[in-house]
Amino acid sequence: MNLFEYTRAETLDAAMSAATEDGAILAGGTNLLDLMKIGVVNPTRLIDITRLPLHDIEEHDGGLRIGAMVRNADLARHPVILSRFPAVAEALLSGASAQLRNAASTGGNIMQQTRCSYFQDPLSPCNRREPGSGCAAIGGETRNHAVLGWTEACIATHPSDLCVALAAYDAVVEITGPDGLREVPMESFHPLPDANGTGPAPLQSGEIITHIRLPDSGGMARNARYVKLRERTSFAFAIVSAAAALEIQDGRIVQARLALGGVAARPWRARTAEKALADQSPTEEAFARAADLALEGAAPSGDNRAKITLARRIAIRALTRAAAGTPDRLPALPASVFEGDCNG
Amino acid sequence: MTQILNLTINGTSQDIPIDDPRATLLDVLRERIGLTGTKKGCDRGQCGACTVLIDGRRINSCLALALSYDGAEITTVEGLAQGELLHPVQAAFIEADGFQCGYCTPGQIMSAVALIAEGEAGLDPERVREGMSGNLCRCAAYAGITEAVLKATRAMNREDAA
């Protein structure tokens, strides 16, 4: 780890003025310190924002406004999250470990870096780490890489579970910077790669995520699930995952939400699939058609064709579980495929 | 520039001069305070051997920048026993044979203490296993570890009732 200067920000203004190119924002530190230890990021200044007043979860217009410093464990246990946004709780609890969730912050979860092993190896060419250097993942070990929205410049996926659920619920990221406030929908916060590189940085110099807003989940509160396929049932990143939420009235789907994880450089909101589900009966056939639409355009970026089939199955399973209703208490193994309540 | 870090470790408040800001809480506990019960396993938040309680919550001390926790109350495995009287979780690990080589055990015990305090796993072995999944055991003493957590939960429930 390189040497850095440590400062604790007492005000948001101080944090913004320090959050420039050679500085890094320290929140929970669970991703940043790890990347610094392996030499992937080398900031010369660390700006600690853990003492800023960004720790509250407030009710807001029927939804929630979540401070960027709210720890993952506290968000997952919040009564309004559990009662009205249960897929957020299930996604959070399916990720990392209890220790990491106690430290990791909401803003940090959004800002976490890809787990692409070539990105994590400073000796490998990587357009994400070093623009213009190439992509060592292409032609390498690619079973965990993207099947949607990738280019020859980058085939990495975003590893967050939380962001997938947030994208499904239309969450908005509130950002403060030198030019004032701006808001970006969660589903488009993370850039997709273009032909030449990994796209524009989600935050400009001096900008900080302050809050995440979740709008009213309306009639979808108790028909929402997160399902995550992984190599072991706990403490592992998704191979593929899906967040699904449905509003069902009189046996018909009024509105549907579906977002996929582990398939692209951002949580993949499947809007065409959602539209196709509107006014349908919540049947296996309808969910299968929706899953086909969700994976439309998917292509392997290497030896990962299986992810397309797996993502389709996980999407069907998430929709099926959402239609069956959110259980009053989340299962012992959140988001596990081993729940035995449906096939697919 | 030397910065002064104040930590209350196992009930004792200490001012610790920090010359190198890269020090993690794990480094400070082991190298500066001499509390070597907390173990460095992977040093990357993946194994749980470094688990300590900060203000009552379990975290990986290897991914905690020490300076960021100025003013915090830390409990390490050395802070659990009262003299010769073991904490119920420590006693349960011995009774249930919840270890083999013992390297991961301080982290397992600290994680279990927090898991029981969180109160969400109760006596459901599946929830205990899930709640302990941030602590790897290379000897795979998992069956004994789960039994130890369940034993300790029952013992602490009885204490609460008494």
Coordinates of C-alpha atoms in Angstrom, one line a residue:
Chain A
M1 CA 0.0 0.0 0.0
N2 CA 1.3 3.4 -0.9
L3 CA 1.7 6.1 1.7
F4 CA -1.2 8.6 1.9
E5 CA -2.3 11.6 3.9
Y6 CA -5.3 10.9 6.1
T7 CA -7.9 13.6 6.8
R8 CA -11.2 13.4 8.5
A9 CA -13.8 15.6 6.8
E10 CA -15.9 17.6 9.3
T11 CA -18.2 19.1 6.6
L12 CA -19.5 18.1 3.2
D13 CA -17.7 21.1 1.7
A14 CA -14.4 20.0 3.1
A15 CA -15.0 16.5 1.7
M16 CA -15.8 17.8 -1.7
S17 CA -12.8 20.0 -1.9
A18 CA -10.6 17.0 -1.0
A19 CA -12.3 14.5 -3.3
T20 CA -10.3 15.4 -6.3
E21 CA -8.2 13.2 -8.6
D22 CA -5.5 12.0 -6.3
G23 CA -7.8 11.8 -3.3
A24 CA -10.1 8.9 -2.4
I25 CA -13.2 9.0 -0.2
L26 CA -13.0 6.6 2.8
A27 CA -16.3 5.3 4.1
G28 CA -16.5 1.7 5.3
G29 CA -13.2 0.9 3.6
T30 CA -14.1 -2.7 2.9
N31 CA -13.5 -2.3 -0.8
L32 CA -11.1 0.7 -0.9
L33 CA -8.6 -0.7 1.6
D34 CA -8.6 -4.1 0.0
L35 CA -7.8 -2.5 -3.4
M36 CA -5.1 -0.3 -1.9
K37 CA -3.5 -3.4 -0.3
I38 CA -3.2 -5.1 -3.7
G39 CA -2.0 -1.9 -5.4
V40 CA -5.0 -1.5 -7.7
V41 CA -5.7 2.0 -6.4
N42 CA -3.0 4.3 -5.0
P43 CA -4.6 7.5 -3.7
T44 CA -2.2 10.0 -2.1
R45 CA -4.9 11.4 0.1
L46 CA -7.7 9.6 2.0
I47 CA -10.7 11.7 3.0
D48 CA -12.7 10.0 5.8
I49 CA -16.4 10.8 5.5
T50 CA -17.6 8.5 8.3
R51 CA -18.3 11.4 10.6
L52 CA -20.4 13.4 8.1
P53 CA -24.2 13.5 9.0
L54 CA -25.1 11.0 6.3
H55 CA -26.2 8.2 8.7
D56 CA -30.0 8.6 8.7
I57 CA -32.8 6.8 6.9
E58 CA -35.8 9.2 6.5
E59 CA -39.3 8.5 5.2
H60 CA -39.7 10.6 2.1
D61 CA -42.8 10.9 -0.1
G62 CA -44.0 7.4 0.7
G63 CA -40.5 6.1 0.1
L64 CA -37.1 6.4 1.8
R65 CA -34.1 8.7 1.7
I66 CA -31.0 6.8 2.8
G67 CA -27.8 8.5 3.8
A68 CA -24.7 7.4 2.0
M69 CA -23.0 6.4 5.3
V70 CA -25.9 4.0 6.4
R71 CA -24.2 0.7 6.9
N72 CA -25.4 -2.3 4.9
A73 CA -26.5 -4.2 8.1
D74 CA -28.6 -1.3 9.3
L75 CA -30.3 -0.8 6.0
A76 CA -31.1 -4.5 5.8
R77 CA -32.7 -4.4 9.2
H78 CA -34.7 -1.1 8.7
P79 CA -38.4 -1.8 9.3
V80 CA -39.5 0.1 6.2
I81 CA -37.0 -1.7 4.0
L82 CA -38.3 -5.0 5.4
S83 CA -41.9 -4.2 5.0
R84 CA -42.0 -2.2 1.7
F85 CA -38.7 -2.9 -0.1
P86 CA -38.0 -6.5 0.9
A87 CA -35.9 -7.3 -2.2
V88 CA -33.4 -4.7 -1.0
A89 CA -33.1 -6.5 2.4
E90 CA -32.8 -9.9 0.7
A91 CA -30.1 -8.6 -1.7
L92 CA -28.1 -7.0 1.1
L93 CA -28.3 -10.1 3.3
S94 CA -27.2 -12.3 0.4
G95 CA -24.0 -10.4 0.0
A96 CA -20.7 -10.4 1.8
S97 CA -20.6 -11.5 5.5
A98 CA -22.1 -10.0 8.7
Q99 CA -18.8 -8.4 9.5
L100 CA -18.5 -6.7 6.1
R101 CA -22.1 -5.6 6.2
N102 CA -21.5 -3.9 9.6
A103 CA -18.8 -1.8 8.0
A104 CA -19.8 -1.3 4.4
S105 CA -21.8 1.8 3.5
T106 CA -24.6 2.4 1.1
G107 CA -22.6 4.8 -1.0
G108 CA -19.6 2.5 -0.9
N109 CA -21.6 -0.4 -2.1
I110 CA -22.6 1.6 -5.2
M111 CA -19.0 2.8 -5.7
Q112 CA -17.4 -0.7 -5.3
Q113 CA -15.2 -1.8 -8.1
T114 CA -15.6 -4.9 -10.3
R115 CA -14.3 -8.2 -9.1
C116 CA -12.8 -9.0 -12.5
S117 CA -9.5 -10.8 -11.6
Y118 CA -7.6 -8.9 -14.3
F119 CA -8.7 -5.6 -12.9
Q120 CA -7.5 -6.8 -9.5
D121 CA -4.1 -7.7 -10.9
P122 CA -2.0 -4.6 -11.5
L123 CA 0.3 -6.5 -13.9
S124 CA -2.5 -7.2 -16.4
P125 CA -3.6 -4.8 -19.1
C126 CA -7.0 -3.4 -18.1
N127 CA -8.9 -0.5 -19.7
R128 CA -10.9 0.1 -16.5
R129 CA -7.8 0.4 -14.3
E130 CA -5.5 2.0 -16.9
P131 CA -7.4 3.4 -19.9
G132 CA -5.9 2.4 -23.3
S133 CA -3.9 -0.5 -21.9
G134 CA -6.3 -3.2 -23.3
C135 CA -8.3 -6.0 -21.7
A136 CA -6.6 -9.1 -20.4
A137 CA -9.9 -10.7 -19.6
I138 CA -10.8 -11.2 -23.2
G139 CA -9.5 -14.6 -24.1
G140 CA -8.8 -15.3 -20.4
E141 CA -10.9 -16.8 -17.6
T142 CA -14.3 -15.4 -18.4
R143 CA -16.9 -17.5 -16.8
N144 CA -17.9 -14.6 -14.4
H145 CA -17.8 -11.9 -17.1
A146 CA -20.5 -10.0 -18.9
V147 CA -23.1 -11.3 -21.3
L148 CA -24.9 -8.0 -21.8
G149 CA -23.7 -4.5 -22.6
W150 CA -20.0 -5.4 -23.0
T151 CA -17.6 -4.3 -25.7
E152 CA -14.1 -5.4 -26.8
A153 CA -12.8 -2.7 -24.4
C154 CA -14.2 -4.2 -21.2
I155 CA -16.3 -7.3 -20.3
A156 CA -16.3 -6.7 -16.5
T157 CA -19.5 -7.0 -14.4
H158 CA -20.6 -4.8 -11.5
P159 CA -20.6 -7.1 -8.4
S160 CA -23.2 -5.4 -6.2
D161 CA -26.4 -7.2 -5.1
L162 CA -27.8 -4.0 -3.5
C163 CA -27.7 -2.0 -6.7
V164 CA -29.7 -4.6 -8.6
A165 CA -32.6 -4.3 -6.1
L166 CA -32.2 -0.5 -6.0
A167 CA -32.4 -0.4 -9.8
A168 CA -35.6 -2.5 -9.8
Y169 CA -37.2 -0.1 -7.4
D170 CA -36.4 3.0 -9.4
A171 CA -33.9 4.3 -6.9
V172 CA -32.2 7.6 -7.5
V173 CA -28.6 8.5 -6.5
E174 CA -28.2 12.0 -5.0
I175 CA -24.8 13.6 -5.8
T176 CA -23.3 16.8 -4.4
G177 CA -20.4 18.5 -6.1
P178 CA -18.8 21.8 -6.9
D179 CA -21.6 22.6 -9.3
G180 CA -24.4 21.8 -6.9
L181 CA -26.7 18.9 -6.7
R182 CA -27.6 16.4 -9.4
E183 CA -29.5 13.2 -9.4
V184 CA -28.9 10.0 -11.5
P185 CA -31.2 7.0 -11.7
M186 CA -29.5 3.9 -10.1
E187 CA -30.1 1.9 -13.3
S188 CA -27.9 4.3 -15.4
F189 CA -25.4 5.4 -12.7
H190 CA -22.7 2.9 -13.7
P191 CA -21.5 3.6 -17.3
L192 CA -21.5 0.8 -19.8
P193 CA -18.3 0.4 -21.8
D194 CA -18.0 1.9 -25.3
A195 CA -15.8 0.8 -28.2
N196 CA -12.7 2.5 -26.7
G197 CA -13.1 2.3 -23.0
T198 CA -15.2 1.8 -19.9
G199 CA -17.2 5.0 -20.3
P200 CA -17.2 8.3 -18.3
A201 CA -16.5 8.1 -14.6
P202 CA -19.8 8.0 -12.6
L203 CA -18.6 10.8 -10.4
Q204 CA -16.8 14.0 -11.5
S205 CA -13.9 15.4 -9.5
G206 CA -15.1 16.8 -6.2
E207 CA -18.5 14.9 -6.3
I208 CA -19.8 12.8 -3.5
I209 CA -22.9 10.5 -3.2
T210 CA -24.9 11.9 -0.3
H211 CA -28.2 9.9 -0.4
I212 CA -30.1 7.2 -2.2
R213 CA -33.8 7.8 -2.7
L214 CA -36.3 5.0 -3.0
P215 CA -39.7 6.1 -4.3
D216 CA -42.9 4.6 -2.9
S217 CA -43.1 0.9 -3.9
G218 CA -46.9 1.1 -4.0
G219 CA -48.6 -2.2 -4.6
M220 CA -45.4 -4.1 -5.0
A221 CA -44.4 -4.1 -1.3
R222 CA -45.2 -7.8 -0.6
N223 CA -44.5 -9.3 -4.0
A224 CA -40.8 -8.8 -4.3
R225 CA -37.8 -11.1 -4.1
Y226 CA -34.1 -11.3 -4.9
V227 CA -32.5 -14.6 -6.1
K228 CA -28.8 -15.1 -6.5
L229 CA -26.9 -18.0 -8.0
R230 CA -23.4 -18.4 -6.6
E231 CA -20.7 -21.0 -6.3
R232 CA -21.4 -21.4 -2.6
T233 CA -24.6 -20.5 -0.8
S234 CA -23.1 -17.8 1.4
F235 CA -20.4 -15.1 1.3
A236 CA -19.9 -15.2 -2.5
F237 CA -20.5 -12.9 -5.4
A238 CA -23.3 -13.6 -7.8
I239 CA -22.7 -15.6 -11.0
V240 CA -26.1 -14.2 -12.0
S241 CA -28.9 -12.7 -9.9
A242 CA -32.3 -11.1 -10.3
A243 CA -34.6 -8.7 -8.4
A244 CA -38.2 -9.0 -9.2
A245 CA -41.2 -7.0 -7.9
L246 CA -44.8 -7.3 -9.0
E247 CA -48.1 -5.5 -8.4
I248 CA -50.8 -8.1 -8.8
Q249 CA -54.6 -7.2 -8.7
D250 CA -57.4 -9.7 -9.4
G251 CA -55.0 -12.2 -10.8
R252 CA -53.4 -9.8 -13.3
I253 CA -50.0 -8.1 -13.2
V254 CA -50.5 -4.3 -12.9
Q255 CA -46.8 -3.5 -13.0
A256 CA -43.6 -5.5 -13.0
R257 CA -40.0 -4.8 -12.2
L258 CA -37.1 -6.9 -13.2
A259 CA -33.4 -6.2 -12.9
L260 CA -30.5 -8.7 -13.4
G261 CA -27.1 -8.8 -11.6
G262 CA -23.8 -10.3 -12.6
V263 CA -24.5 -9.9 -16.3
A264 CA -23.2 -6.4 -17.2
A265 CA -21.1 -3.5 -16.0
R266 CA -24.3 -2.1 -14.4
P267 CA -27.4 -3.6 -12.8
W268 CA -29.4 -4.6 -15.9
R269 CA -33.0 -3.3 -15.8
A270 CA -35.1 -5.4 -18.1
R271 CA -37.7 -2.8 -19.2
T272 CA -38.9 -4.7 -22.3
A273 CA -39.7 -7.7 -20.1
E274 CA -41.5 -5.5 -17.6
K275 CA -43.7 -4.0 -20.3
A276 CA -44.5 -7.5 -21.6
L277 CA -45.7 -8.6 -18.2
A278 CA -48.2 -5.8 -17.7
D279 CA -51.8 -6.9 -17.8
Q280 CA -50.7 -10.6 -18.0
S281 CA -51.6 -13.4 -15.6
P282 CA -48.6 -14.3 -13.4
T283 CA -48.0 -17.6 -15.1
E284 CA -44.9 -19.6 -15.8
E285 CA -45.4 -19.0 -19.5
A286 CA -45.6 -15.2 -19.0
F287 CA -42.4 -15.3 -16.8
A288 CA -40.6 -17.4 -19.4
R289 CA -41.4 -15.0 -22.2
A290 CA -40.3 -12.1 -20.0
A291 CA -37.0 -13.8 -19.2
D292 CA -36.4 -14.3 -22.9
L293 CA -37.0 -10.6 -23.5
A294 CA -34.7 -9.7 -20.5
L295 CA -31.8 -11.7 -22.1
E296 CA -32.5 -10.4 -25.6
G297 CA -29.2 -9.4 -27.2
A298 CA -27.2 -11.3 -24.7
A299 CA -23.9 -12.8 -26.1
P300 CA -21.1 -14.6 -24.4
S301 CA -17.9 -12.5 -23.9
G302 CA -15.8 -15.7 -23.7
D303 CA -16.4 -19.1 -22.1
N304 CA -19.6 -17.9 -20.4
R305 CA -22.4 -18.8 -22.6
A306 CA -23.9 -20.7 -19.7
K307 CA -24.6 -17.4 -17.9
I308 CA -27.3 -16.6 -20.5
T309 CA -29.2 -19.7 -19.7
L310 CA -28.6 -19.3 -15.9
A311 CA -29.7 -15.7 -16.0
R312 CA -32.9 -16.6 -17.8
R313 CA -33.6 -19.3 -15.2
I314 CA -32.9 -17.0 -12.3
A315 CA -35.1 -14.3 -13.7
I316 CA -38.0 -16.8 -14.0
R317 CA -37.4 -18.0 -10.5
A318 CA -37.3 -14.4 -9.0
L319 CA -40.6 -13.6 -10.8
T320 CA -42.2 -16.8 -9.7
R321 CA -41.1 -16.2 -6.1
A322 CA -42.3 -12.6 -6.2
A323 CA -45.7 -13.8 -7.5
A324 CA -45.9 -16.3 -4.6
G325 CA -45.5 -13.4 -2.2
T326 CA -42.6 -12.2 0.1
P327 CA -42.4 -14.4 3.2
D328 CA -43.0 -12.6 6.5
R329 CA -39.5 -13.5 7.6
L330 CA -36.7 -13.7 5.1
P331 CA -35.4 -17.3 4.7
A332 CA -32.4 -18.5 6.6
L333 CA -30.3 -18.4 3.4
P334 CA -31.4 -15.1 1.8
A335 CA -31.8 -15.2 -2.0
S336 CA -30.6 -18.9 -2.1
V337 CA -31.7 -21.0 -5.1
F338 CA -32.1 -23.8 -2.6
E339 CA -35.5 -22.8 -1.4
G340 CA -37.5 -25.6 -3.0
D341 CA -40.6 -23.5 -3.7
C342 CA -40.4 -23.6 -7.5
N343 CA -38.6 -25.1 -10.4
G344 CA -36.8 -23.5 -13.3
Chain B
M1 CA 2.7 13.7 10.9
T2 CA 1.9 11.8 14.1
Q3 CA -1.8 11.6 14.8
I4 CA -3.2 10.6 18.2
L5 CA -5.7 7.7 18.1
N6 CA -7.9 7.2 21.2
L7 CA -9.3 3.7 21.6
T8 CA -11.1 2.1 24.5
I9 CA -9.8 -1.4 24.3
N10 CA -11.5 -4.0 26.5
G11 CA -12.6 -1.2 28.9
T12 CA -9.2 0.7 29.0
S13 CA -9.0 4.1 27.3
Q14 CA -5.6 4.5 25.5
D15 CA -4.0 7.3 23.4
I16 CA -1.9 5.7 20.7
P17 CA 0.4 7.9 18.6
I18 CA 0.1 6.8 14.9
D19 CA 3.0 7.8 12.7
D20 CA 1.9 5.8 9.6
P21 CA -1.7 6.3 8.6
R22 CA -1.8 2.9 6.8
A23 CA -2.1 1.1 10.1
T24 CA -5.2 -1.0 10.3
L25 CA -7.0 -1.7 13.6
L26 CA -5.7 -5.2 13.4
D27 CA -2.1 -3.9 13.1
V28 CA -2.6 -1.6 16.0
L29 CA -4.1 -4.2 18.3
R30 CA -1.4 -6.8 17.5
E31 CA 1.8 -4.6 17.0
R32 CA 1.2 -1.6 19.2
I33 CA -1.0 -2.9 22.0
G34 CA 0.4 -6.4 22.1
L35 CA -3.1 -8.1 21.9
T36 CA -2.2 -10.9 19.6
G37 CA -5.4 -12.9 20.3
T38 CA -6.9 -11.2 17.2
K39 CA -5.4 -13.1 14.2
K40 CA -4.2 -12.0 10.8
G41 CA -5.4 -14.6 8.3
C42 CA -6.1 -13.3 4.8
D43 CA -5.7 -9.6 5.6
R44 CA -8.4 -8.9 3.0
G45 CA -11.7 -9.4 4.7
Q46 CA -12.3 -12.9 3.4
C47 CA -11.6 -15.2 6.4
G48 CA -12.9 -13.5 9.6
A49 CA -9.8 -14.4 11.7
C50 CA -9.4 -10.7 12.6
T51 CA -13.0 -10.2 13.8
V52 CA -13.4 -7.8 16.8
L53 CA -16.3 -5.8 18.2
I54 CA -16.4 -2.1 17.6
D55 CA -19.1 -0.4 19.7
G56 CA -20.6 -3.9 20.1
R57 CA -20.7 -4.7 16.3
R58 CA -18.5 -7.3 14.7
I59 CA -16.2 -6.1 11.9
N60 CA -13.1 -7.3 10.1
S61 CA -10.3 -5.3 11.8
C62 CA -8.0 -6.0 8.8
L63 CA -10.2 -3.7 6.6
A64 CA -10.6 -1.1 9.3
L65 CA -8.3 1.9 9.0
A66 CA -7.3 2.5 12.6
L67 CA -7.5 6.3 12.4
S68 CA -11.0 6.1 11.1
Y69 CA -12.1 4.5 14.4
D70 CA -10.8 7.2 16.7
G71 CA -12.9 7.2 19.9
A72 CA -14.3 3.7 19.4
E73 CA -14.8 1.0 22.0
I74 CA -13.1 -2.2 20.9
T75 CA -13.6 -5.6 22.4
T76 CA -11.1 -8.3 21.5
V77 CA -11.1 -12.0 22.5
E78 CA -8.8 -11.0 25.5
G79 CA -11.7 -8.9 26.8
L80 CA -14.3 -11.7 27.1
A81 CA -13.3 -13.7 30.2
Q82 CA -13.7 -12.4 33.7
G83 CA -10.5 -13.5 35.3
E84 CA -10.5 -17.3 35.2
L85 CA -14.2 -17.4 34.3
L86 CA -14.6 -18.0 30.6
H87 CA -17.3 -16.2 28.6
P88 CA -20.2 -18.6 27.8
V89 CA -19.1 -18.6 24.1
Q90 CA -15.5 -19.5 25.0
A91 CA -16.7 -22.3 27.3
A92 CA -19.1 -23.6 24.6
F93 CA -16.3 -23.8 22.0
I94 CA -14.3 -26.0 24.4
E95 CA -17.3 -28.2 25.3
A96 CA -18.4 -28.6 21.7
D97 CA -14.9 -29.1 20.3
G98 CA -15.4 -26.1 18.0
F99 CA -11.8 -26.0 16.7
Q100 CA -8.8 -28.0 15.6
C101 CA -5.7 -25.9 15.1
G102 CA -7.3 -22.9 16.8
Y103 CA -6.0 -20.1 14.5
C104 CA -9.5 -19.0 13.4
T105 CA -11.0 -19.5 16.9
P106 CA -10.7 -16.0 18.3
G107 CA -12.4 -14.6 15.3
Q108 CA -15.0 -17.4 15.4
I109 CA -15.7 -16.6 19.1
M110 CA -16.0 -12.8 18.6
S111 CA -18.3 -13.4 15.6
A112 CA -20.4 -15.8 17.7
V113 CA -20.7 -13.3 20.6
A114 CA -22.0 -10.7 18.1
L115 CA -24.3 -13.2 16.4
I116 CA -26.0 -14.1 19.7
A117 CA -26.3 -10.4 20.6
E118 CA -27.9 -9.6 17.2
G119 CA -30.5 -12.1 18.2
E120 CA -31.6 -13.1 14.7
A121 CA -30.3 -16.6 14.4
G122 CA -31.7 -18.0 17.7
L123 CA -31.5 -21.8 17.8
D124 CA -31.9 -22.4 14.1
P125 CA -28.7 -24.2 12.9
E126 CA -29.2 -22.9 9.4
R127 CA -29.4 -19.3 10.5
V128 CA -26.3 -19.9 12.8
R129 CA -24.3 -21.3 9.8
E130 CA -25.4 -18.4 7.6
G131 CA -24.6 -15.9 10.4
M132 CA -21.1 -17.4 10.9
S133 CA -20.3 -17.6 7.2
G134 CA -17.8 -14.7 7.4
N135 CA -15.5 -16.9 9.5
L136 CA -13.7 -19.6 7.6
C137 CA -12.1 -22.6 9.4
R138 CA -9.4 -24.2 7.3
C139 CA -9.6 -27.3 9.6
A140 CA -13.4 -27.4 8.8
A141 CA -14.5 -27.7 12.4
Y142 CA -17.8 -26.3 11.3
A143 CA -20.1 -28.9 12.9
G144 CA -18.5 -28.2 16.3
I145 CA -18.6 -24.5 15.7
T146 CA -22.3 -24.5 15.0
E147 CA -22.9 -26.7 18.0
A148 CA -20.8 -24.4 20.2
V149 CA -22.9 -21.3 19.1
L150 CA -26.1 -23.2 19.8
K151 CA -24.8 -24.3 23.2
A152 CA -23.7 -20.8 24.1
T153 CA -27.0 -19.3 22.9
R154 CA -28.9 -21.7 25.2
A155 CA -26.6 -21.0 28.1
M156 CA -27.0 -17.2 27.7
N157 CA -30.7 -17.5 27.3
R158 CA -30.8 -19.4 30.7
E159 CA -28.6 -16.7 32.3
D160 CA -31.0 -14.0 31.0
A161 CA -34.0 -15.9 32.4
A162 CA -32.3 -16.4 35.8

